[in-house]
Amino acid sequence: MGNHLATCVCTLLRSANRTAVWAYGILRNKERFPILRLACPSRPWRERFLGKKPYSETLISIFRCQQAISAWKEDFSRKYRSVVKKVLDNVGCQLTVLYLNITNIIVAVSQAKMARPLVSVYDDKGMVTSSTVKMPAVFTMPLRADLVQFVHTVMRMNRRHPYAVSKEAGHQTSAQSWGTGRAVARIPRVRGGGTHRSGQAAFGNMCRGGRMFAPTSTIRRWHRKASVTQKRYAICSAIAATGVPPLVFARGHVIDKIPELPMVISDKIEGYKKTREAVAFLKCLNAWDDIQKVYNSVRKRAGKGKMRNRRMKRKKGPLIIYNQDNGIRKAFRNIPGIEFLQVDKMNLLRLAPGGHLGRFCIWTEGAFRKLDSLYGTWKRPSSVTKWRLPMPKMTYTDFTRLIRSEEIQKAIRPRMKPQRPQSKRKDPLKCPTLMNQLNPYASVVKRSAILLQKAREVARKDMIEGKRKSAKILGWRPKRRNIKKKLPKKTEKEAKK
């Protein structure tokens, strides 16, 4: 029975040998085994790898091997526990390593599967067409929310208009200080008489009709400079975030019924010229719910903005990114919440309003195909500015597995023991524990002193008792002191009697 089981185990390991070596090699060598290029944004896509095996067949073989290993483990533990214990000891280690390697590579393949190489194209009726578009490399960019927030703030500053108060405000009166000695403050006071204004304080920021503290000026530094590389990085991050459904949901867009993100539509909508065509298209695409959210969010603005032609405010709707304007702006411009961008003139203020990632974008097919030429890929630079997509800091996202690998654990220093903070210095004369550590004989001296004191108290008590007994025998008594008792005073009636 043991030999038969060992033969079965060897057969299983021989059948899974290719998969095990393949999984181990993938985790060790990214250049030779390009499966990890699917999970790493710094590597190009390949549809076939490792002996010209399709992706689906390789994944199926992995799952079959994993199921077989788990089934064999259960059989080993149930039926032949006592018979083939030695066989299990020899083979168990190999099974465990194979199981872990296959599990890790399945995670890598699943991560690669999430980054879809192709995107479906929908027509103006909301139906999927037969054409597909390759996913641009810019959608695999790292999401840098901090950089987007910084660049957004700088770009908003560059749109500010200078404002200031009048230079003469608060100083359009004749006033002079009265000096000291009049029991009033030394603030300048208005000259003249005959009115209530005369004698009132002027010029100061605490005075009625006076100037403000630190009057604003038009020569302030209103605008800020931002690096071109930072702005490009921020725009790429904002574009990549438009294809992440959780971020789009978190930003508040209603995309429950949207079939796919990023949403790519045929170029036919670029020729729309009527609003009724645009409304029908949005309803067929199930994007009208996001427009209805904009309708329901119209409300008055809080603050002084109501006086400055900004009385009402509302939420943001979809962003339509097109390649050529053949009437698309006229068709959609009367629908509230909708904004437009030409793909050659991408604006971070529209892609990430408020510095928040995840704007709901509707792309036309021509604009979507143009992204690789505008922003480049991992291999080719941009055809416009010769700029390349920045490399991410980590090419493999499973940081736990990386930090626990044998190579890294051998290179790093061992874990340091936590050091206790330095304790406060104590006085040995007041702390018996510390005194015993410094002088162990101190406790003996202290104990002997206590015992000696008790012995003295007992001896003194015995001496006093002996003297009292001898005094009683001799009849000696202590003398009493003459204490005069205070008599109560007699009243007048008692004195007359």
PDB file of C-alpha atoms in Angstrom, residues 119-121 242-245 255-264 285 361:
ATOM      1  CA  VAL A 119     -12.101  47.935 -24.162  1.00  0.00           C
ATOM      2  CA  SER A 120     -15.485  47.519 -25.806  1.00  0.00           C
ATOM      3  CA  VAL A 121     -16.931  50.252 -28.016  1.00  0.00           C
ATOM      4  CA  THR A 242     -11.642  57.748 -14.478  1.00  0.00           C
ATOM      5  CA  GLY A 243     -11.408  54.021 -15.238  1.00  0.00           C
ATOM      6  CA  VAL A 244     -11.673  52.882 -11.597  1.00  0.00           C
ATOM      7  CA  PRO A 245     -15.377  52.324 -10.707  1.00  0.00           C
ATOM      8  CA  ILE A 255     -23.163  54.806 -12.487  1.00  0.00           C
ATOM      9  CA  ASP A 256     -25.052  51.783 -11.174  1.00  0.00           C
ATOM     10  CA  LYS A 257     -26.330  50.867 -14.636  1.00  0.00           C
ATOM     11  CA  ILE A 258     -23.265  51.856 -16.652  1.00  0.00           C
ATOM     12  CA  PRO A 259     -22.039  48.671 -18.375  1.00  0.00           C
ATOM     13  CA  GLU A 260     -18.309  49.406 -18.419  1.00  0.00           C
ATOM     14  CA  LEU A 261     -15.606  51.867 -17.383  1.00  0.00           C
ATOM     15  CA  PRO A 262     -13.908  53.515 -19.180  1.00  0.00           C
ATOM     16  CA  MET A 263     -16.965  54.215 -21.344  1.00  0.00           C
ATOM     17  CA  VAL A 264     -16.071  54.446 -25.053  1.00  0.00           C
ATOM     18  CA  LEU A 285     -26.560  54.587 -22.194  1.00  0.00           C
ATOM     19  CA  CYS A 361     -16.014  60.447 -18.373  1.00  0.00           C
TER      20      CYS A 361
END
